[in-house]
Short mmCIF file of C-alpha atoms and ligand atoms in Angstrom, two decimals:
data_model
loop_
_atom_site.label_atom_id
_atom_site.label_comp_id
_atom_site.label_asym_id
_atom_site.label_seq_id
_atom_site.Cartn_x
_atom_site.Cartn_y
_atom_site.Cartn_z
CA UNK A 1 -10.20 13.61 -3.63
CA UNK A 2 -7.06 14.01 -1.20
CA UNK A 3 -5.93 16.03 1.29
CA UNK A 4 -2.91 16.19 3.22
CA UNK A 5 -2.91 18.33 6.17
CA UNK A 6 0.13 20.99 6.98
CA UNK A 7 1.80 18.27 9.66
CA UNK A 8 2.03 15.30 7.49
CA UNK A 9 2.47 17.37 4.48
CA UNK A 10 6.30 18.37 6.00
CA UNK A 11 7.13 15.09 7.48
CA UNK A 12 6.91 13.97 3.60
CA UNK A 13 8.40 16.92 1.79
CA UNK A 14 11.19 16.55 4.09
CA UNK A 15 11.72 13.26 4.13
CA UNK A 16 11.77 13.59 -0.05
CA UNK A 17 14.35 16.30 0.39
CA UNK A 18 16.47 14.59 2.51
CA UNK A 19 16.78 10.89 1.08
CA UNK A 20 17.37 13.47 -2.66
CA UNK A 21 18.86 12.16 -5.03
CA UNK A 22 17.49 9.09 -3.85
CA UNK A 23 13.89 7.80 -4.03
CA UNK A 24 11.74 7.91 -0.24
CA UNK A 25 8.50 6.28 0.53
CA UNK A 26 6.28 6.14 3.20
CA UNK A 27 2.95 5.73 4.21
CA UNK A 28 -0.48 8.04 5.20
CA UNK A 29 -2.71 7.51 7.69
CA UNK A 30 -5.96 9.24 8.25
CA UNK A 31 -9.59 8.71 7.57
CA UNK A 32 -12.13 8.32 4.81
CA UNK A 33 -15.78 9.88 4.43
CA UNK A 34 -17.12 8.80 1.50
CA UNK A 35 -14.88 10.18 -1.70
CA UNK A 36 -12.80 12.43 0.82
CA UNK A 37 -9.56 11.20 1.88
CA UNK A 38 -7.92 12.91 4.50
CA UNK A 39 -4.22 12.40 5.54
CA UNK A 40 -3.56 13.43 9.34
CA UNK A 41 -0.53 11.96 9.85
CA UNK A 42 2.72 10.58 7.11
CA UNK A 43 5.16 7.65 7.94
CA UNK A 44 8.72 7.50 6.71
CA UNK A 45 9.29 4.31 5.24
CA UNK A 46 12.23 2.94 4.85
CA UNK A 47 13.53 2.25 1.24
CA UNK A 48 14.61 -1.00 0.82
CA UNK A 49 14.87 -1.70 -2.81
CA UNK A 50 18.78 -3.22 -3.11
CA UNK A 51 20.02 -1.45 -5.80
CA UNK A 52 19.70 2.32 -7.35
CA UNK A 53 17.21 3.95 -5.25
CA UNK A 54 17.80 7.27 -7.48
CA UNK A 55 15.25 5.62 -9.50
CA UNK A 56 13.31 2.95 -7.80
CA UNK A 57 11.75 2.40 -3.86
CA UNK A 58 10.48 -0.58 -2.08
CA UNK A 59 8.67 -1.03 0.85
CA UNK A 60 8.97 -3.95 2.81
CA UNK A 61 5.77 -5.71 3.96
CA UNK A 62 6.70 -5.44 7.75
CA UNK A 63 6.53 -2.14 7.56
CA UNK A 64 3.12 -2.13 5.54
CA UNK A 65 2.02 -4.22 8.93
CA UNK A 66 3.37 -1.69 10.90
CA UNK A 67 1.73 1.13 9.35
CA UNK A 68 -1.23 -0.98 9.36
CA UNK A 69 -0.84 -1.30 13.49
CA UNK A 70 -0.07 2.67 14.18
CA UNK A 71 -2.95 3.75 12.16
CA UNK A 72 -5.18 1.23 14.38
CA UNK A 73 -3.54 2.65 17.43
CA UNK A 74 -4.17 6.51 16.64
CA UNK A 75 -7.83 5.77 15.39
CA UNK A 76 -7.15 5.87 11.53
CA UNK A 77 -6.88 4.07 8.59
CA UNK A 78 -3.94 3.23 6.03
CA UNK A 79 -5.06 5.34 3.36
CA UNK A 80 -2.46 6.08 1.10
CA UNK A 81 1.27 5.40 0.24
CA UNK A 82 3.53 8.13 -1.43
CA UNK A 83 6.95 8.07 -2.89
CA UNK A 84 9.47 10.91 -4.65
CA UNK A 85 10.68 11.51 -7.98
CA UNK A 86 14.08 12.82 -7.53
CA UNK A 87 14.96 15.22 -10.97
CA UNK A 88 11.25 13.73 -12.38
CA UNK A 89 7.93 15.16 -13.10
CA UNK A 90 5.29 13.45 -10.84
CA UNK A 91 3.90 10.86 -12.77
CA UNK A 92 2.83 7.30 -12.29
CA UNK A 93 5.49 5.02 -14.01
CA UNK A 94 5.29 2.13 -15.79
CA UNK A 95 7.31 0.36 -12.68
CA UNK A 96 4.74 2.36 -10.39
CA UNK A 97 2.08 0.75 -12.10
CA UNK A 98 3.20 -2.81 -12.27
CA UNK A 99 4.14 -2.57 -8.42
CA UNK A 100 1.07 -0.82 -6.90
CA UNK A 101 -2.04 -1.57 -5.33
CA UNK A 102 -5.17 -0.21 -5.98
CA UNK A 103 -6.24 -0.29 -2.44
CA UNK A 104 -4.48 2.64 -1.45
CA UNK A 105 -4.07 6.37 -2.62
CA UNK A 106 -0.47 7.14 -4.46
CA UNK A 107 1.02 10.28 -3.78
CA UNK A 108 4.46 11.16 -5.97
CA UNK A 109 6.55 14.19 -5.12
CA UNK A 110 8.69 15.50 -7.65
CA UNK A 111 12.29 17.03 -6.21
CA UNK A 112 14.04 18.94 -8.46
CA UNK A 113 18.00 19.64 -7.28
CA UNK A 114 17.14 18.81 -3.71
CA UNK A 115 13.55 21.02 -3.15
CA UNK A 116 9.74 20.07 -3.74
CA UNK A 117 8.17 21.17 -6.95
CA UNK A 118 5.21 19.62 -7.30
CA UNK A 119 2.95 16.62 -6.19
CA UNK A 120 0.52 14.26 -7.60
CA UNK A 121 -2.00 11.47 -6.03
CA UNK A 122 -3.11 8.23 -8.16
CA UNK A 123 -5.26 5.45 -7.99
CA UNK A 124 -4.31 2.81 -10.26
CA UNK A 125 -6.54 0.06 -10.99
CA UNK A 126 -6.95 -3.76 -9.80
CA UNK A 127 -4.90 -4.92 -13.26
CA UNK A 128 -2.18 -2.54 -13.06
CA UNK A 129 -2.39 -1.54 -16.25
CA UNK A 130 -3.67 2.66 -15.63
CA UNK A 131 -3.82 5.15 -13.19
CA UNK A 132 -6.28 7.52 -13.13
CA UNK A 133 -5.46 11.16 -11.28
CA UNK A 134 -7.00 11.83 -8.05
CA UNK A 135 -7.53 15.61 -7.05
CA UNK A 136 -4.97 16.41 -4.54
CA UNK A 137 -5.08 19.31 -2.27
CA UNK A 138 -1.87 19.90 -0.14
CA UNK A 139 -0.29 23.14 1.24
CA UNK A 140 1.95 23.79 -1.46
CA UNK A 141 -0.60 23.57 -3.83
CA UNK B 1 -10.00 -21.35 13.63
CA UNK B 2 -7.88 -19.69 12.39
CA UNK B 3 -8.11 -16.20 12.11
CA UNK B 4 -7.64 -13.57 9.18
CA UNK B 5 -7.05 -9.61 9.83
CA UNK B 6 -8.57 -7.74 7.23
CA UNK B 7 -6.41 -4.80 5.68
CA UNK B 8 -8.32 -1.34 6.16
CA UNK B 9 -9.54 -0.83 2.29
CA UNK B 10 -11.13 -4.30 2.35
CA UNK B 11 -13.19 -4.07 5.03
CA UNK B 12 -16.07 -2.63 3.07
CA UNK B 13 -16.08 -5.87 1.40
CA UNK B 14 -16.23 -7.81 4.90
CA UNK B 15 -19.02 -6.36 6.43
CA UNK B 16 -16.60 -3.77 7.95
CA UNK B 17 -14.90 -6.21 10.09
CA UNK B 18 -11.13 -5.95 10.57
CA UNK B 19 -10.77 -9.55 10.99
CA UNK B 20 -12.78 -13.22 10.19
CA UNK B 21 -12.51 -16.40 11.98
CA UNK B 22 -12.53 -18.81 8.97
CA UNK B 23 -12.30 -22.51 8.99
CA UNK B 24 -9.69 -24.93 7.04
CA UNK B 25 -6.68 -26.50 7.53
CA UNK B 26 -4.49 -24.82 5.16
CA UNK B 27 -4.35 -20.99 3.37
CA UNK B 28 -5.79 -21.82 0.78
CA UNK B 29 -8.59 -23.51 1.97
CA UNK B 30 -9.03 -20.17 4.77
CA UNK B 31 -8.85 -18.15 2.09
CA UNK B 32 -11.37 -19.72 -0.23
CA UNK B 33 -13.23 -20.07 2.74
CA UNK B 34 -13.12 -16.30 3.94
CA UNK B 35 -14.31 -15.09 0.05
CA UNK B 36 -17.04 -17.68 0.20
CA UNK B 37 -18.52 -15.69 3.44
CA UNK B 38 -17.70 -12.36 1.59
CA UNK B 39 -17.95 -12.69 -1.90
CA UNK B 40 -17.11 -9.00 -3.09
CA UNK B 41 -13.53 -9.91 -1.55
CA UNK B 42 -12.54 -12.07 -4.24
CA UNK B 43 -11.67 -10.16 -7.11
CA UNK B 44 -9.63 -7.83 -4.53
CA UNK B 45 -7.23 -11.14 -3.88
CA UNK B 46 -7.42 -12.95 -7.00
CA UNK B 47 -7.49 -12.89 -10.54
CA UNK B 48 -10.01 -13.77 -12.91
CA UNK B 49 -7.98 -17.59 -13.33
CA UNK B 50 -8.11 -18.08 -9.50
CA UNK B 51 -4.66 -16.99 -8.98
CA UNK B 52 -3.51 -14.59 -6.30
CA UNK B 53 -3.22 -11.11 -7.12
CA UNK B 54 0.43 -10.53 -7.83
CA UNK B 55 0.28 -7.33 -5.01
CA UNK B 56 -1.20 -9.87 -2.71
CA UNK B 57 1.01 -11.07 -0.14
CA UNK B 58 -0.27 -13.80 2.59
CA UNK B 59 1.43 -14.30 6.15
CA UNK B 60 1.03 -16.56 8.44
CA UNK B 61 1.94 -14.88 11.93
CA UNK B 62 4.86 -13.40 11.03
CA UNK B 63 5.99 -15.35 8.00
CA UNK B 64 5.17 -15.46 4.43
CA UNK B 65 3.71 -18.08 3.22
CA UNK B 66 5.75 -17.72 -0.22
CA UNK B 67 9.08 -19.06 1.87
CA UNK B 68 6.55 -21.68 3.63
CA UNK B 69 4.13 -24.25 1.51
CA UNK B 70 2.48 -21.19 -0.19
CA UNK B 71 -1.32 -22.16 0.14
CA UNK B 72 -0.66 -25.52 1.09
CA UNK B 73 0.80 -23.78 4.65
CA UNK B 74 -0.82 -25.71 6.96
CA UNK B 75 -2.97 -23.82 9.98
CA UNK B 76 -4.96 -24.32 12.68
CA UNK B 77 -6.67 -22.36 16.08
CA UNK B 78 -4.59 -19.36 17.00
CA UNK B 79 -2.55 -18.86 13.83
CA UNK B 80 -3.36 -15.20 12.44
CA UNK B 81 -3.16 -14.84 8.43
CA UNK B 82 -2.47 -11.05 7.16
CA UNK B 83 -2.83 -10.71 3.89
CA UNK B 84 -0.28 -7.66 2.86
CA UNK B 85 0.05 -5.71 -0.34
CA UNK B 86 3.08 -5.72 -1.86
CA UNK B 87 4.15 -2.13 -3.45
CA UNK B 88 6.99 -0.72 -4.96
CA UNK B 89 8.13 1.26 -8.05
CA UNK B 90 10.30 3.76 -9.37
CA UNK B 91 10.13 7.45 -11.72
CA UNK B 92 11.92 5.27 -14.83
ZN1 ZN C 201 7.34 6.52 -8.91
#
């Protein structure tokens, strides 16, 4: 299971609300004990897919690197990534799927006209080929 | 040697160690070096046919080796390889 703590869990809702009606993504840093994921601290990313980003985000691999260095530099791991949904439900898409990792936790936010309505976290697997839900506790929920 | 940084979720497969001094002259030959010390890395970077994993991405310093000789890039003492997932997606 996941948890995002209160700080983290605003830097991302707002950063969803304010790239709306685009797509955001970013990364979470915290730490791992055994099954329990904790996120202490979120990372705007910036979107760089060239194209519609209403519907589709793409982090560039520097930044990945980057993420990789802060969470090194504040004690924590790279634990998760998480994206929004603008006007979606929070499910993992077939284009989340065949893009992801399974290293990593994937948290989407679904904004409907411009505010947060729900979230979800997935792990998909090595193949890319399903995602199975991972229980996600957040201060919305 | 050249050196490899391990990426946070695949340390448990290194022996927890965030990076590995591996030898060979080339990626490819560091990399089949570095899953040769730590087998359980493997089938996190490549597929069943030996191929990288399509979310795998491999730098050397700061450039990927895709726009270099893939894993024919040539190394040696001092270079650092990352090895760097590659994610994106979208809701349709
Ligand atoms: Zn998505």
């Amino acid at each position: 299971m996941i948890t995002v703590e209160t700080q983290p869990w605003s830097v991302m809702v707002d950063h969803a609300q304010a790239t709306y009606p685009n797509e955001c993504c970013g990364a979470m840093l915290g730490s791992i004990d055994g099954d329990v994921k904790t996120v202490r601290l979120a990372l705007p990313l910036d979107n760089a897919y060239e194209g519609a980003q209403r519907e589709r985000y793409e982090l560039r691999p520097e930044d990945l690197l980057f993420a990789e260095r802060e969470a090194r530099k504040n004690g924590m791991d790279l634990i998760g990534i998480f994206h929004s949904h603008p006007d979606c439900d929070a499910y993992f898409s077939k284009t989340d799927l065949e893009n992801s990792c399974p290293w990593y936790s994937f948290i989407v936010l679904s904004i409907q006209q411009g505010k947060f309505h729900h979230a979800n976290s997935w792990l998909p697997n090595m193949e890319q080929t399903e995602a199975a839900k991972e229980e996600l506790t957040h201060p919305n929920a | 040697m050249p050196k490899i940084l391990i990426p946070t979720p695949l340390r448990q497969f290194a022996d927890k160690k965030d990076s590995v001094d591996v030898a060979g002259a080339t990626v490819g030959e560091a990399l089949a070096a570095l899953t040769t010390a730590h087998p359980d890395l493997k089938k996190n970077l490549f597929t069943d046919e030996g191929k990288l994993r399509s979310f795998v991405n491999v730098y050397v310093n700061d450039e990927d080796i895709r726009f270099l000789e893939k894993d024919k890039t040539a190394v040696a003492g001092g270079d650092t390889i990352s090895i760097v997932p590659s994610i994106a997606g979208g809701a349709r």
